[in-house]
PDB file of C-alpha atoms in Angstrom:
ATOM      1  CA  UNK K   1     148.791  60.055 -35.531  1.00 61.00           C
ATOM      2  CA  UNK K   2     145.282  61.302 -36.262  1.00 77.00           C
ATOM      3  CA  UNK K   3     143.688  63.287 -33.421  1.00 83.00           C
ATOM      4  CA  UNK K   4     140.570  61.695 -31.923  1.00 88.00           C
ATOM      5  CA  UNK K   5     138.031  64.429 -31.270  1.00 93.00           C
ATOM      6  CA  UNK K   6     136.528  64.025 -27.783  1.00 95.00           C
ATOM      7  CA  UNK K   7     134.292  67.118 -27.909  1.00 94.00           C
ATOM      8  CA  UNK K   8     130.894  66.531 -26.243  1.00 95.00           C
ATOM      9  CA  UNK K   9     131.884  63.044 -25.109  1.00 95.00           C
ATOM     10  CA  UNK K  10     131.162  62.076 -21.485  1.00 95.00           C
ATOM     11  CA  UNK K  11     133.677  60.316 -19.250  1.00 96.00           C
ATOM     12  CA  UNK K  12     131.988  59.392 -15.943  1.00 93.00           C
ATOM     13  CA  UNK K  13     131.404  62.865 -14.465  1.00 94.00           C
ATOM     14  CA  UNK K  14     133.333  64.848 -17.056  1.00 95.00           C
ATOM     15  CA  UNK K  15     131.904  66.221 -20.304  1.00 96.00           C
ATOM     16  CA  UNK K  16     134.428  67.469 -22.859  1.00 96.00           C
ATOM     17  CA  UNK K  17     133.786  71.052 -23.951  1.00 96.00           C
ATOM     18  CA  UNK K  18     136.686  71.819 -26.241  1.00 96.00           C
ATOM     19  CA  UNK K  19     140.343  71.215 -26.896  1.00 94.00           C
ATOM     20  CA  UNK K  20     142.860  72.991 -24.655  1.00 95.00           C
ATOM     21  CA  UNK K  21     146.507  73.851 -25.285  1.00 93.00           C
ATOM     22  CA  UNK K  22     148.944  70.958 -25.369  1.00 92.00           C
ATOM     23  CA  UNK K  23     151.348  70.472 -22.487  1.00 90.00           C
ATOM     24  CA  UNK K  24     154.630  68.640 -23.046  1.00 88.00           C
ATOM     25  CA  UNK K  25     153.280  67.478 -26.427  1.00 89.00           C
ATOM     26  CA  UNK K  26     150.275  65.859 -24.737  1.00 91.00           C
ATOM     27  CA  UNK K  27     146.768  66.614 -26.047  1.00 94.00           C
ATOM     28  CA  UNK K  28     144.476  68.104 -23.410  1.00 96.00           C
ATOM     29  CA  UNK K  29     140.765  68.918 -23.203  1.00 96.00           C
ATOM     30  CA  UNK K  30     138.739  71.431 -21.230  1.00 96.00           C
ATOM     31  CA  UNK K  31     135.961  69.606 -19.420  1.00 96.00           C
ATOM     32  CA  UNK K  32     133.059  70.462 -17.165  1.00 96.00           C
ATOM     33  CA  UNK K  33     132.293  68.222 -14.212  1.00 95.00           C
ATOM     34  CA  UNK K  34     128.794  67.253 -13.086  1.00 93.00           C
ATOM     35  CA  UNK K  35     129.400  69.386  -9.976  1.00 91.00           C
ATOM     36  CA  UNK K  36     130.010  72.472 -12.143  1.00 92.00           C
ATOM     37  CA  UNK K  37     133.792  72.773 -11.898  1.00 93.00           C
ATOM     38  CA  UNK K  38     135.853  73.095 -15.064  1.00 95.00           C
ATOM     39  CA  UNK K  39     139.145  71.213 -15.405  1.00 95.00           C
ATOM     40  CA  UNK K  40     141.727  70.557 -18.101  1.00 96.00           C
ATOM     41  CA  UNK K  41     142.556  66.874 -18.519  1.00 96.00           C
ATOM     42  CA  UNK K  42     144.974  64.907 -20.693  1.00 94.00           C
ATOM     43  CA  UNK K  43     143.347  62.962 -23.501  1.00 94.00           C
ATOM     44  CA  UNK K  44     144.945  59.712 -22.316  1.00 92.00           C
ATOM     45  CA  UNK K  45     143.674  60.201 -18.756  1.00 93.00           C
ATOM     46  CA  UNK K  46     140.120  60.584 -20.036  1.00 95.00           C
ATOM     47  CA  UNK K  47     140.210  57.656 -22.417  1.00 92.00           C
ATOM     48  CA  UNK K  48     141.811  55.177 -20.012  1.00 92.00           C
ATOM     49  CA  UNK K  49     139.494  56.154 -17.165  1.00 91.00           C
ATOM     50  CA  UNK K  50     142.256  57.496 -14.917  1.00 91.00           C
ATOM     51  CA  UNK K  51     140.491  60.857 -14.471  1.00 93.00           C
ATOM     52  CA  UNK K  52     136.738  60.604 -13.897  1.00 93.00           C
ATOM     53  CA  UNK K  53     135.894  63.919 -12.226  1.00 94.00           C
ATOM     54  CA  UNK K  54     137.372  67.192 -11.032  1.00 93.00           C
ATOM     55  CA  UNK K  55     138.202  65.424  -7.781  1.00 88.00           C
ATOM     56  CA  UNK K  56     134.696  65.485  -6.313  1.00 89.00           C
ATOM     57  CA  UNK K  57     134.143  61.787  -6.982  1.00 88.00           C
ATOM     58  CA  UNK K  58     136.888  60.784  -4.546  1.00 82.00           C
ATOM     59  CA  UNK K  59     135.593  63.234  -1.935  1.00 80.00           C
ATOM     60  CA  UNK K  60     132.040  61.953  -2.298  1.00 81.00           C
ATOM     61  CA  UNK K  61     133.175  58.367  -1.896  1.00 78.00           C
ATOM     62  CA  UNK K  62     135.066  59.284   1.282  1.00 72.00           C
ATOM     63  CA  UNK K  63     132.024  61.080   2.703  1.00 71.00           C
ATOM     64  CA  UNK K  64     129.859  58.092   1.853  1.00 71.00           C
ATOM     65  CA  UNK K  65     132.253  55.691   3.593  1.00 67.00           C
ATOM     66  CA  UNK K  66     132.295  57.866   6.702  1.00 61.00           C
ATOM     67  CA  UNK K  67     128.511  58.082   6.713  1.00 63.00           C
ATOM     68  CA  UNK K  68     127.961  54.377   6.236  1.00 62.00           C
ATOM     69  CA  UNK K  69     130.566  52.887   8.548  1.00 69.00           C
ATOM     70  CA  UNK K  70     127.995  52.872  11.362  1.00 75.00           C
ATOM     71  CA  UNK K  71     130.497  54.279  13.847  1.00 82.00           C
ATOM     72  CA  UNK K  72     129.481  57.942  13.981  1.00 82.00           C
ATOM     73  CA  UNK K  73     128.541  57.617  17.666  1.00 86.00           C
ATOM     74  CA  UNK K  74     131.738  55.810  18.633  1.00 92.00           C
ATOM     75  CA  UNK K  75     134.209  57.680  20.863  1.00 94.00           C
ATOM     76  CA  UNK K  76     136.914  57.162  18.232  1.00 94.00           C
ATOM     77  CA  UNK K  77     134.874  59.054  15.651  1.00 93.00           C
ATOM     78  CA  UNK K  78     134.723  62.058  17.985  1.00 95.00           C
ATOM     79  CA  UNK K  79     138.505  61.854  18.455  1.00 96.00           C
ATOM     80  CA  UNK K  80     138.921  61.610  14.678  1.00 96.00           C
ATOM     81  CA  UNK K  81     136.726  64.657  13.984  1.00 94.00           C
ATOM     82  CA  UNK K  82     138.509  66.759  16.608  1.00 95.00           C
ATOM     83  CA  UNK K  83     141.879  65.736  15.189  1.00 96.00           C
ATOM     84  CA  UNK K  84     140.816  66.959  11.731  1.00 95.00           C
ATOM     85  CA  UNK K  85     139.390  70.185  13.134  1.00 95.00           C
ATOM     86  CA  UNK K  86     142.633  71.002  14.986  1.00 94.00           C
ATOM     87  CA  UNK K  87     144.632  70.576  11.801  1.00 95.00           C
ATOM     88  CA  UNK K  88     142.362  72.085   9.146  1.00 94.00           C
ATOM     89  CA  UNK K  89     139.772  74.408  10.705  1.00 94.00           C
ATOM     90  CA  UNK K  90     141.329  77.870  10.942  1.00 91.00           C
ATOM     91  CA  UNK K  91     138.457  79.053  13.138  1.00 91.00           C
ATOM     92  CA  UNK K  92     139.360  76.640  15.930  1.00 89.00           C
ATOM     93  CA  UNK K  93     140.967  78.375  18.947  1.00 87.00           C
ATOM     94  CA  UNK K  94     143.705  75.714  19.027  1.00 87.00           C
ATOM     95  CA  UNK K  95     144.359  75.728  15.255  1.00 91.00           C
ATOM     96  CA  UNK K  96     147.532  77.829  15.661  1.00 88.00           C
ATOM     97  CA  UNK K  97     149.095  75.096  17.811  1.00 84.00           C
ATOM     98  CA  UNK K  98     148.342  72.408  15.238  1.00 91.00           C
ATOM     99  CA  UNK K  99     147.409  73.261  11.652  1.00 93.00           C
ATOM    100  CA  UNK K 100     148.915  76.722  12.028  1.00 91.00           C
ATOM    101  CA  UNK K 101     152.268  75.101  12.830  1.00 86.00           C
ATOM    102  CA  UNK K 102     152.056  72.757   9.876  1.00 92.00           C
ATOM    103  CA  UNK K 103     150.739  69.675  11.677  1.00 93.00           C
ATOM    104  CA  UNK K 104     148.788  67.503   9.240  1.00 96.00           C
ATOM    105  CA  UNK K 105     147.038  64.127   9.130  1.00 96.00           C
ATOM    106  CA  UNK K 106     148.451  61.385   6.933  1.00 96.00           C
ATOM    107  CA  UNK K 107     146.463  60.710   3.761  1.00 93.00           C
ATOM    108  CA  UNK K 108     145.446  57.180   4.736  1.00 94.00           C
ATOM    109  CA  UNK K 109     143.669  58.499   7.850  1.00 95.00           C
ATOM    110  CA  UNK K 110     142.430  61.750   6.383  1.00 92.00           C
ATOM    111  CA  UNK K 111     140.643  59.971   3.543  1.00 86.00           C
ATOM    112  CA  UNK K 112     139.141  57.105   5.524  1.00 88.00           C
ATOM    113  CA  UNK K 113     137.955  57.002   9.141  1.00 91.00           C
ATOM    114  CA  UNK K 114     137.710  53.206   9.091  1.00 89.00           C
ATOM    115  CA  UNK K 115     141.460  52.968   8.431  1.00 93.00           C
ATOM    116  CA  UNK K 116     142.090  55.159  11.483  1.00 95.00           C
ATOM    117  CA  UNK K 117     139.607  53.089  13.511  1.00 94.00           C
ATOM    118  CA  UNK K 118     141.320  49.815  12.616  1.00 93.00           C
ATOM    119  CA  UNK K 119     144.771  51.238  13.408  1.00 95.00           C
ATOM    120  CA  UNK K 120     143.540  52.442  16.800  1.00 95.00           C
ATOM    121  CA  UNK K 121     142.364  49.003  17.930  1.00 94.00           C
ATOM    122  CA  UNK K 122     145.474  47.330  16.564  1.00 93.00           C
ATOM    123  CA  UNK K 123     147.692  49.718  18.521  1.00 94.00           C
ATOM    124  CA  UNK K 124     146.398  49.777  22.073  1.00 92.00           C
ATOM    125  CA  UNK K 125     143.263  51.924  21.982  1.00 94.00           C
ATOM    126  CA  UNK K 126     140.790  51.593  24.846  1.00 92.00           C
ATOM    127  CA  UNK K 127     138.234  53.887  26.425  1.00 91.00           C
ATOM    128  CA  UNK K 128     139.949  56.359  28.735  1.00 89.00           C
ATOM    129  CA  UNK K 129     143.040  56.724  26.552  1.00 93.00           C
ATOM    130  CA  UNK K 130     143.654  59.616  24.168  1.00 93.00           C
ATOM    131  CA  UNK K 131     145.739  59.991  21.030  1.00 94.00           C
ATOM    132  CA  UNK K 132     149.186  61.499  21.537  1.00 90.00           C
ATOM    133  CA  UNK K 133     151.899  62.526  19.068  1.00 89.00           C
ATOM    134  CA  UNK K 134     155.307  61.259  20.152  1.00 82.00           C
ATOM    135  CA  UNK K 135     157.029  64.155  18.376  1.00 78.00           C
ATOM    136  CA  UNK K 136     154.872  67.197  19.233  1.00 75.00           C
ATOM    137  CA  UNK K 137     156.061  68.898  16.034  1.00 75.00           C
ATOM    138  CA  UNK K 138     155.229  65.874  13.877  1.00 85.00           C
ATOM    139  CA  UNK K 139     152.079  64.847  12.024  1.00 93.00           C
ATOM    140  CA  UNK K 140     149.216  62.577  12.973  1.00 96.00           C
ATOM    141  CA  UNK K 141     150.380  59.329  11.395  1.00 95.00           C
ATOM    142  CA  UNK K 142     150.878  55.723  12.544  1.00 95.00           C
ATOM    143  CA  UNK K 143     154.613  56.077  13.179  1.00 92.00           C
ATOM    144  CA  UNK K 144     154.160  59.187  15.358  1.00 89.00           C
ATOM    145  CA  UNK K 145     151.018  58.379  17.348  1.00 93.00           C
ATOM    146  CA  UNK K 146     150.189  56.300  20.393  1.00 92.00           C
ATOM    147  CA  UNK K 147     147.395  55.907  22.944  1.00 93.00           C
ATOM    148  CA  UNK K 148     148.182  57.260  26.414  1.00 89.00           C
ATOM    149  CA  UNK K 149     146.492  57.984  29.726  1.00 88.00           C
ATOM    150  CA  UNK K 150     145.727  61.486  31.022  1.00 81.00           C
ATOM    151  CA  UNK K 151     148.934  61.671  33.076  1.00 75.00           C
ATOM    152  CA  UNK K 152     151.167  61.003  30.078  1.00 74.00           C
ATOM    153  CA  UNK K 153     149.116  63.336  27.896  1.00 73.00           C
ATOM    154  CA  UNK K 154     149.397  66.130  30.462  1.00 70.00           C
ATOM    155  CA  UNK K 155     153.165  65.656  30.655  1.00 63.00           C
ATOM    156  CA  UNK K 156     153.409  65.975  26.886  1.00 66.00           C
ATOM    157  CA  UNK K 157     151.173  69.060  26.906  1.00 67.00           C
ATOM    158  CA  UNK K 158     153.614  70.663  29.326  1.00 63.00           C
ATOM    159  CA  UNK K 159     156.081  70.873  26.465  1.00 66.00           C
ATOM    160  CA  UNK K 160     153.419  72.647  24.384  1.00 67.00           C
ATOM    161  CA  UNK K 161     152.857  75.504  26.826  1.00 71.00           C
ATOM    162  CA  UNK K 162     153.540  78.887  25.276  1.00 73.00           C
ATOM    163  CA  UNK K 163     156.232  80.943  26.986  1.00 79.00           C
ATOM    164  CA  UNK K 164     157.259  84.513  26.178  1.00 82.00           C
ATOM    165  CA  UNK K 165     160.959  85.397  26.554  1.00 85.00           C
ATOM    166  CA  UNK K 166     162.333  88.718  25.323  1.00 82.00           C
ATOM    167  CA  UNK K 167     159.209  89.330  23.284  1.00 80.00           C
ATOM    168  CA  UNK K 168     159.329  85.974  21.482  1.00 83.00           C
ATOM    169  CA  UNK K 169     156.594  83.377  22.075  1.00 77.00           C
ATOM    170  CA  UNK K 170     157.424  79.694  21.688  1.00 81.00           C
ATOM    171  CA  UNK K 171     156.459  76.390  23.272  1.00 80.00           C
ATOM    172  CA  UNK K 172     158.545  74.994  26.118  1.00 83.00           C
ATOM    173  CA  UNK K 173     159.903  72.261  23.830  1.00 81.00           C
ATOM    174  CA  UNK K 174     160.878  74.849  21.219  1.00 83.00           C
ATOM    175  CA  UNK K 175     162.713  76.963  23.818  1.00 88.00           C
ATOM    176  CA  UNK K 176     164.499  73.876  25.142  1.00 87.00           C
ATOM    177  CA  UNK K 177     165.825  73.103  21.664  1.00 85.00           C
ATOM    178  CA  UNK K 178     166.613  76.719  20.811  1.00 88.00           C
ATOM    179  CA  UNK K 179     168.484  77.449  24.041  1.00 87.00           C
ATOM    180  CA  UNK K 180     170.096  73.993  24.154  1.00 87.00           C
ATOM    181  CA  UNK K 181     168.809  73.311  27.667  1.00 88.00           C
ATOM    182  CA  UNK K 182     168.701  69.882  29.337  1.00 87.00           C
ATOM    183  CA  UNK K 183     165.128  68.757  28.669  1.00 80.00           C
ATOM    184  CA  UNK K 184     165.070  66.477  31.710  1.00 82.00           C
ATOM    185  CA  UNK K 185     165.980  69.382  34.007  1.00 87.00           C
ATOM    186  CA  UNK K 186     163.308  71.693  32.612  1.00 85.00           C
ATOM    187  CA  UNK K 187     160.672  68.963  32.773  1.00 79.00           C
ATOM    188  CA  UNK K 188     161.638  68.085  36.341  1.00 82.00           C
ATOM    189  CA  UNK K 189     161.383  71.712  37.422  1.00 86.00           C
ATOM    190  CA  UNK K 190     157.905  72.107  35.924  1.00 78.00           C
ATOM    191  CA  UNK K 191     156.717  68.870  37.531  1.00 74.00           C
ATOM    192  CA  UNK K 192     157.851  70.298  40.903  1.00 81.00           C
ATOM    193  CA  UNK K 193     155.601  73.317  40.405  1.00 79.00           C
ATOM    194  CA  UNK K 194     157.940  75.827  38.756  1.00 84.00           C
ATOM    195  CA  UNK K 195     156.416  78.097  36.145  1.00 82.00           C
ATOM    196  CA  UNK K 196     157.570  77.173  32.614  1.00 81.00           C
ATOM    197  CA  UNK K 197     159.338  80.530  32.206  1.00 86.00           C
ATOM    198  CA  UNK K 198     161.217  80.188  35.497  1.00 88.00           C
ATOM    199  CA  UNK K 199     162.182  76.637  34.565  1.00 87.00           C
ATOM    200  CA  UNK K 200     163.678  77.912  31.307  1.00 89.00           C
ATOM    201  CA  UNK K 201     165.527  81.034  32.471  1.00 89.00           C
ATOM    202  CA  UNK K 202     166.925  79.864  35.816  1.00 89.00           C
ATOM    203  CA  UNK K 203     170.622  79.006  35.343  1.00 85.00           C
ATOM    204  CA  UNK K 204     171.542  75.355  34.945  1.00 79.00           C
ATOM    205  CA  UNK K 205     175.010  74.822  36.352  1.00 70.00           C
ATOM    206  CA  UNK K 206     177.533  72.549  34.666  1.00 55.00           C
ATOM    207  CA  UNK K 207     181.292  72.218  34.791  1.00 41.00           C
ATOM    208  CA  UNK K 208     181.979  74.778  32.085  1.00 39.00           C
ATOM    209  CA  UNK K 209     178.829  76.821  31.486  1.00 42.00           C
ATOM    210  CA  UNK K 210     175.489  77.980  32.820  1.00 43.00           C
ATOM    211  CA  UNK K 211     172.192  78.751  31.127  1.00 49.00           C
ATOM    212  CA  UNK K 212     169.900  81.536  32.265  1.00 52.00           C
ATOM    213  CA  UNK K 213     168.487  84.884  31.277  1.00 54.00           C
ATOM    214  CA  UNK K 214     171.778  86.333  30.037  1.00 58.00           C
ATOM    215  CA  UNK K 215     172.736  83.107  28.276  1.00 58.00           C
ATOM    216  CA  UNK K 216     169.310  83.016  26.638  1.00 57.00           C
ATOM    217  CA  UNK K 217     169.660  86.618  25.454  1.00 58.00           C
ATOM    218  CA  UNK K 218     173.090  85.918  23.976  1.00 61.00           C
ATOM    219  CA  UNK K 219     171.790  82.886  22.151  1.00 56.00           C
ATOM    220  CA  UNK K 220     168.760  84.764  20.860  1.00 55.00           C
ATOM    221  CA  UNK K 221     170.997  87.579  19.640  1.00 60.00           C
ATOM    222  CA  UNK K 222     173.151  85.131  17.710  1.00 56.00           C
ATOM    223  CA  UNK K 223     170.011  83.844  16.015  1.00 53.00           C
ATOM    224  CA  UNK K 224     168.906  87.416  15.201  1.00 54.00           C
ATOM    225  CA  UNK K 225     165.806  87.021  17.378  1.00 46.00           C
ATOM    226  CA  UNK K 226     166.481  90.087  19.543  1.00 42.00           C
TER     227      UNK K 226
END
């Protein structure tokens, strides 16, 4: 098949500069985007309109949607912005507890505030409630989020408190899983005013075993953490 020369042709935001090396027998072209970025694109993707920019077109459309939805002063928009900051802004003090641990926002929310807004009102949002992840290690996504009052949120935050044991720092929920402790017992102790560390290292009696400082050390040693 005769090669169709696309040099100097314009495809939305992309101008073809020259031919690039083939990949998997597919013809590719080096292009420059209106924003200044250079990208290599398959010939078919250019000609059928699948690729129209270096990626900036999609970002610009998202920004435009968020600027024109008329909800920038709504409480939900503040919640949305803070959610994104926790997950993607490395300069945030709380980034290490969210983005630093791999917590992300699902694409449908990340790319469009209005989608998040609609989900919120369809799933129990009201002023005074805050967004809460059911699995504190999971992402911000419809299946893992709910709207809760301050009391429920505070109880969930309890499991996120950082506790240092034998030089290792983890959240309460992480220690509970690692040391195989009864979560209900630890949570009950903390709700009665115990410090998180005391709640974790104080022995929990059962018919055939107990958990405590020595048990924790043994378990940590097995996991090569001490």
